[in-house]
mmCIF file of C-alpha atoms in Angstrom:
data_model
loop_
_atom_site.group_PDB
_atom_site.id
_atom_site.type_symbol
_atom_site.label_atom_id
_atom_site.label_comp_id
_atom_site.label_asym_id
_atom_site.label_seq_id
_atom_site.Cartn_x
_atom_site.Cartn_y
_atom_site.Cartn_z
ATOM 1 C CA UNK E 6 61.911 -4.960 -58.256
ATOM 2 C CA UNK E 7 61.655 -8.808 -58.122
ATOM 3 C CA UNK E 8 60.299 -11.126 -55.090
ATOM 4 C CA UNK E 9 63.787 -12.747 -54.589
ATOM 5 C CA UNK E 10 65.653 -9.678 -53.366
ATOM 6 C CA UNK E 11 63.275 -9.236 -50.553
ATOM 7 C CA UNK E 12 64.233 -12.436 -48.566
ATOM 8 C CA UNK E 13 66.932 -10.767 -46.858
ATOM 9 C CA UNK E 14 64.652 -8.051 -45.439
ATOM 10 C CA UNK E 15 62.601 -10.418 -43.724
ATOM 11 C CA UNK E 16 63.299 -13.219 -40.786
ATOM 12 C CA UNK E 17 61.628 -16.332 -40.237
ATOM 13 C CA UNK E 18 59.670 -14.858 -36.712
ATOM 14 C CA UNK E 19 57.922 -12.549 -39.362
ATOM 15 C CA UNK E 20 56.707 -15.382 -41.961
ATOM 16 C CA UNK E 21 57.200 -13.441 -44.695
ATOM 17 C CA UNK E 22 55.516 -10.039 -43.977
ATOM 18 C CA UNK E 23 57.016 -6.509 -43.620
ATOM 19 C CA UNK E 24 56.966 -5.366 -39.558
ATOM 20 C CA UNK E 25 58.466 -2.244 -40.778
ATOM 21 C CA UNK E 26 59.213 -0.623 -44.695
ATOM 22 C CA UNK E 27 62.845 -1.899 -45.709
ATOM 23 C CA UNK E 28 64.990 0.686 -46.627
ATOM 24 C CA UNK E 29 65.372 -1.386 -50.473
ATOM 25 C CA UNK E 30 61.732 -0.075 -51.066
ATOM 26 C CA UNK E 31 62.326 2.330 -54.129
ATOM 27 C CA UNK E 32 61.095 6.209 -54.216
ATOM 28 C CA UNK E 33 58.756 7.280 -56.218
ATOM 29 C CA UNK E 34 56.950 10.767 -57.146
ATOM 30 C CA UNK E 35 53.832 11.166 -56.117
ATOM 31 C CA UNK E 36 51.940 14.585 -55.792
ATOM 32 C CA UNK E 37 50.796 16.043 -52.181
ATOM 33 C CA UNK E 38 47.095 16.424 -51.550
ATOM 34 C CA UNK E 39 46.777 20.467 -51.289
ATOM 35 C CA UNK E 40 49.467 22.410 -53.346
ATOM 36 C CA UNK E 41 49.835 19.294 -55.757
ATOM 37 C CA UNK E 42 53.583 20.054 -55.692
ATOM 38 C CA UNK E 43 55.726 16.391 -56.222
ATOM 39 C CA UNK E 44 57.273 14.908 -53.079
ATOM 40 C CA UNK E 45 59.037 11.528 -52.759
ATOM 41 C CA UNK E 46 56.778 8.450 -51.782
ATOM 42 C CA UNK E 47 57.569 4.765 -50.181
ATOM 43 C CA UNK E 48 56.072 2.759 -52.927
ATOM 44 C CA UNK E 49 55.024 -0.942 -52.207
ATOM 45 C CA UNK E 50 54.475 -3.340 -55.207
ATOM 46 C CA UNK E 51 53.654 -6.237 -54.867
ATOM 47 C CA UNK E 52 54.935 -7.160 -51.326
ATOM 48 C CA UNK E 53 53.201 -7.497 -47.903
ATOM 49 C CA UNK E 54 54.060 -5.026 -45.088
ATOM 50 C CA UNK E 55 52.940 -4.767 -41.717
ATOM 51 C CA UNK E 56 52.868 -1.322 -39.889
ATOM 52 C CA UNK E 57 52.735 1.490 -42.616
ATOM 53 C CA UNK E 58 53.337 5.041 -41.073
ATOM 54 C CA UNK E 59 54.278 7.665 -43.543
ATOM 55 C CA UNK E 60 53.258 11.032 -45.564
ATOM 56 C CA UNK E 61 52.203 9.450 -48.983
ATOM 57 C CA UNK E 62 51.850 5.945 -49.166
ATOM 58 C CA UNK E 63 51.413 4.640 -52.577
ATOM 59 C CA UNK E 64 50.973 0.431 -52.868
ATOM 60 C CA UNK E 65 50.349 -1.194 -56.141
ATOM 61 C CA UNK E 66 48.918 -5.404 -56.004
ATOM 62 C CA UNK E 67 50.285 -5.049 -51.801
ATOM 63 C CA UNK E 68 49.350 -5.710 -48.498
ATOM 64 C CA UNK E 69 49.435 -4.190 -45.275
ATOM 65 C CA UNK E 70 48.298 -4.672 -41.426
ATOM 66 C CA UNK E 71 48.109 -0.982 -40.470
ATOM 67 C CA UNK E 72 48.625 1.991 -42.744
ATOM 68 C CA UNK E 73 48.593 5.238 -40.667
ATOM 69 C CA UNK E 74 49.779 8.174 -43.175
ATOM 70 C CA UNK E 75 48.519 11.818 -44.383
ATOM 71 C CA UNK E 76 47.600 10.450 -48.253
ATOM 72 C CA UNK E 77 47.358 6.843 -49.091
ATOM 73 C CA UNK E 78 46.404 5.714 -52.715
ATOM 74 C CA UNK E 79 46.086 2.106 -52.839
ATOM 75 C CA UNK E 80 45.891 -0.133 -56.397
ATOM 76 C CA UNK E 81 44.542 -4.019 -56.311
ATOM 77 C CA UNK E 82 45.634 -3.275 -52.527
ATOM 78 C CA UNK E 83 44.829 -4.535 -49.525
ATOM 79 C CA UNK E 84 44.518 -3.597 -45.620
ATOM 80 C CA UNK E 85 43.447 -4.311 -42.458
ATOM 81 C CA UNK E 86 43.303 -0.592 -40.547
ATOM 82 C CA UNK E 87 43.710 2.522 -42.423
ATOM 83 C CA UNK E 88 44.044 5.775 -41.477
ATOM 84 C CA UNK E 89 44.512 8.896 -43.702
ATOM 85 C CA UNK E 90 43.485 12.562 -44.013
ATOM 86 C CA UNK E 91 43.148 11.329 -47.641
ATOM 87 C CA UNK E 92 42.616 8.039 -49.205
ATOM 88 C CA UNK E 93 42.183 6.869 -52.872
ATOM 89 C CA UNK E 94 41.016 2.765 -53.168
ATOM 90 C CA UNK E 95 41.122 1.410 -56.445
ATOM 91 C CA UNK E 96 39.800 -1.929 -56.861
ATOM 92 C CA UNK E 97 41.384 -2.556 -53.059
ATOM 93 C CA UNK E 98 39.931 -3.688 -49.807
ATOM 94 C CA UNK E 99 40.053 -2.487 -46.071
ATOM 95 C CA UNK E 100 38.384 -3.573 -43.107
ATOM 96 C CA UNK E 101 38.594 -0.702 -41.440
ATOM 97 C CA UNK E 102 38.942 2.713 -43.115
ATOM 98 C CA UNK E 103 38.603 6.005 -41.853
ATOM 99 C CA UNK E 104 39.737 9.470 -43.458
ATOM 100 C CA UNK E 105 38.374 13.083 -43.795
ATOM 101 C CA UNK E 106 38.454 12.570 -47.883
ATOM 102 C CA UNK E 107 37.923 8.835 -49.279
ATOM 103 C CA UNK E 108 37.202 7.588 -52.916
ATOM 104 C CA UNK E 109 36.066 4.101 -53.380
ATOM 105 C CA UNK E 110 36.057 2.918 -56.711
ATOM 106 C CA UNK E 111 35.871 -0.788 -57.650
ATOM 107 C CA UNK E 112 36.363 -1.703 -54.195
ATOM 108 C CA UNK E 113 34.788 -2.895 -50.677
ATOM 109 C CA UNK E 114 35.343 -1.820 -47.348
ATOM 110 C CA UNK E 115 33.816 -3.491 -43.943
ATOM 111 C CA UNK E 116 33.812 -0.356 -41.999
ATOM 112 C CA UNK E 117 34.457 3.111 -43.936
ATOM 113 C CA UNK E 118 34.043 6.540 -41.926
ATOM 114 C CA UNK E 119 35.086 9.704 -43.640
ATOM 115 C CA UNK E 120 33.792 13.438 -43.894
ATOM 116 C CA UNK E 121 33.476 13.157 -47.762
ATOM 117 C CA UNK E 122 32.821 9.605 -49.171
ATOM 118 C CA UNK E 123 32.498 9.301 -53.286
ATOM 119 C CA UNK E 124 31.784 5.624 -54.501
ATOM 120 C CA UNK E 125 32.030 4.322 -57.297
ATOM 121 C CA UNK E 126 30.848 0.714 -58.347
ATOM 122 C CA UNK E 127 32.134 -0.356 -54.349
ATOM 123 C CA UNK E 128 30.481 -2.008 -51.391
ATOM 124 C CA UNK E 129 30.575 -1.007 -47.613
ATOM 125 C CA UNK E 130 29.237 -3.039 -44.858
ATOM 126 C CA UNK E 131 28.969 -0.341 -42.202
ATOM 127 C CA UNK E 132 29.385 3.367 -43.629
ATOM 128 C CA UNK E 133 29.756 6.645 -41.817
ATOM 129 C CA UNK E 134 29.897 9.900 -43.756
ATOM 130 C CA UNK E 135 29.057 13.616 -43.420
ATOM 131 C CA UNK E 136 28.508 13.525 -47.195
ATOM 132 C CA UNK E 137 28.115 10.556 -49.568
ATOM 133 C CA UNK E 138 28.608 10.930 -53.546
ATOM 134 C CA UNK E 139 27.950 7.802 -55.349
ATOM 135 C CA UNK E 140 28.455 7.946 -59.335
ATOM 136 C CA UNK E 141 26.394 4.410 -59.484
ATOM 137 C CA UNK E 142 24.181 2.283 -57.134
ATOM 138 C CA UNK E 143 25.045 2.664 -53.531
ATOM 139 C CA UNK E 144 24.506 -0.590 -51.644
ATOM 140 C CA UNK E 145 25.617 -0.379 -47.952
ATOM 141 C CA UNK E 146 24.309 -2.845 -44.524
ATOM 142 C CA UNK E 147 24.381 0.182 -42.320
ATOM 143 C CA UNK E 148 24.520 3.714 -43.700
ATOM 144 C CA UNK E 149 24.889 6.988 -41.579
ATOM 145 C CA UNK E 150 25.200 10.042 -43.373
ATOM 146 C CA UNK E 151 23.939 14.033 -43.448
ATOM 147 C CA UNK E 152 23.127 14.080 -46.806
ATOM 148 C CA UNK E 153 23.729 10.826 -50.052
ATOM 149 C CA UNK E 154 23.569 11.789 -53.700
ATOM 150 C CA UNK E 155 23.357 8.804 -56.108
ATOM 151 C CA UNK E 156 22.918 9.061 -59.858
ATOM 152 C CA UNK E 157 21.510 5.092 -59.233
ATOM 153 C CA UNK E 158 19.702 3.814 -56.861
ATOM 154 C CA UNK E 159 20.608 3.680 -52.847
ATOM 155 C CA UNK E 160 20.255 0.398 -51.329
ATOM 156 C CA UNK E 161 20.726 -0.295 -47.599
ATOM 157 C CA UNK E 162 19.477 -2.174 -45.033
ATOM 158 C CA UNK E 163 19.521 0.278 -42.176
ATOM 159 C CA UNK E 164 20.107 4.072 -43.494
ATOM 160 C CA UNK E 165 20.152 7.575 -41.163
ATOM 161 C CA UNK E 166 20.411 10.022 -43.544
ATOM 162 C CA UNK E 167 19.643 14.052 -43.638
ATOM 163 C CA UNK E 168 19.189 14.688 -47.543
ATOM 164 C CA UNK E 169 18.802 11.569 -50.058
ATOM 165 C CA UNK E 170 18.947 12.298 -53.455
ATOM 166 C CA UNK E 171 18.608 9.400 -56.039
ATOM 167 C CA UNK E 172 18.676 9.089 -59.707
ATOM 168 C CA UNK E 173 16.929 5.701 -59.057
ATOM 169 C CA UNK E 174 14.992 3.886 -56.199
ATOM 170 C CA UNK E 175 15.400 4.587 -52.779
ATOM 171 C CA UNK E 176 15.285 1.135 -50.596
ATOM 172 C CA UNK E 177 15.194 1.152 -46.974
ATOM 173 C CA UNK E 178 14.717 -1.708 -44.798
ATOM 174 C CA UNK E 179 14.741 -0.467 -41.790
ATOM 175 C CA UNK E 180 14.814 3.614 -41.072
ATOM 176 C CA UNK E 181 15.301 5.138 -37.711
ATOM 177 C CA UNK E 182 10.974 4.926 -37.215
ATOM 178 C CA UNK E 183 10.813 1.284 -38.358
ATOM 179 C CA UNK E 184 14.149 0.145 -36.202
ATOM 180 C CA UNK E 185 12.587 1.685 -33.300
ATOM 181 C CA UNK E 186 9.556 -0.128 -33.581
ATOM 182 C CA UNK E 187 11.522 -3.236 -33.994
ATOM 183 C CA UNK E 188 13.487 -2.804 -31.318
ATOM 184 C CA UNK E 189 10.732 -1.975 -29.272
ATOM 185 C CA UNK E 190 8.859 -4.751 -30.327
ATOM 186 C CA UNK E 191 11.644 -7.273 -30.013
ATOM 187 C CA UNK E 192 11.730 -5.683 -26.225
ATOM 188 C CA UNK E 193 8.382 -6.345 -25.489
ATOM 189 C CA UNK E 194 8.699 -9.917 -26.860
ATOM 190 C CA UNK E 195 11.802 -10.646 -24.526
ATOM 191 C CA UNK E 196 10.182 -8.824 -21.274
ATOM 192 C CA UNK E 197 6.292 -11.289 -21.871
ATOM 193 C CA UNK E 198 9.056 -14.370 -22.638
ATOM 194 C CA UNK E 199 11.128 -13.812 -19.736
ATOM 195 C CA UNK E 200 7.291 -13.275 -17.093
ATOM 196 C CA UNK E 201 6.103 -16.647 -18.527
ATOM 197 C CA UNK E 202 9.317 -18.442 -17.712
ATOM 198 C CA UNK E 203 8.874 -17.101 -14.201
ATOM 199 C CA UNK E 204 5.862 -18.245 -13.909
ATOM 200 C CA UNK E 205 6.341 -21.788 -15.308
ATOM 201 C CA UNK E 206 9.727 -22.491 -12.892
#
């Protein structure tokens, strides 16, 4: 569908983004999670959209504020919240993702929770999984997890994990012994800083 139908959906207090899906947004078939039985889907391509709450959301080179549905697969996509049973990211972004099932491939996430995470070439800031599956290097800032299985190597620079199994090099900076210690250290630092200042004034 081209970009100039759209204008009439939209009023100048919204500056050009979706609040709510238009009712011009075409169908499409997309299959449900479980029985894999087809079911219609909103389908966003290229357009923005704010609030997102739906069954199946499909968007292809979109945007989107808030997605809140039970499957969302997402395609050179973009959004700020998301919040699925199931969610599918393919060369997309989100700052904040959480979903029992999630598949990252090509893409990055800020903040990505989930009960099984499976990455793929993509980079988390701050990652929180019951069970991590990475088919290439995992490189996260913060990773808590029961178990990761890597065929590469894991990267991160704080990691609490159960089981780690890499087909590479682990690399750690700081584990739950070592951030203690910092902590504790950086603690100890503050409390002698703050009994000399005392003193001094």
């Amino acid at each position: 569908m081209s970009t100039e139908n759209i204008g009439r959906d939209v009023t100048d207090e919204q500056d050009g983004q979706f609040s709510i899906v238009s009712d011009d947004i075409p169908d499409s078939v997309r299959k449900r999670d479980t029985d894999k039985h087809a079911t219609a889907a909103g389908e966003l391509l290229r357009r923005d959209a704010g609030d997102v709450q739906a069954d199946t959301v499909a968007m292809e080179r979109s945007g989107a504020e808030r997605i809140d549905a039970q499957r969302v697969t997402m395609k050179s996509s973009g959004a700020r919240t998301l919040s699925a049973r199931t969610a599918q990211l393919d060369n997309s972004g989100a700052v904040q993702a959480s979903a029992e099932r999630m598949v990252l491939q090509g893409s990055s996430a800020v903040i990505a929770s989930a009960d099984e995470m499976r990455l793929a070439r993509s980079k988390v800031v701050i990652a929180n999984a019951g069970e991590m599956t990475a088919e290439h290097d995992v490189r996260v800032g913060m990773l808590t997890t029961g178990s990761v299985k890597s065929q590469g190597d894991v990267r991160a620079t704080v990691m609490f994990a159960g089981d780690v199994t890499a087909g590479g090099d682990v690399n750690v900076k700081f584990d739950a012994p070592s951030a203690f210690a910092l902590g504790a250290g950086f603690a100890l630092v503050l409390i002698l800083l703050r009994g000399l200042l005392r003193r001094v004034f």
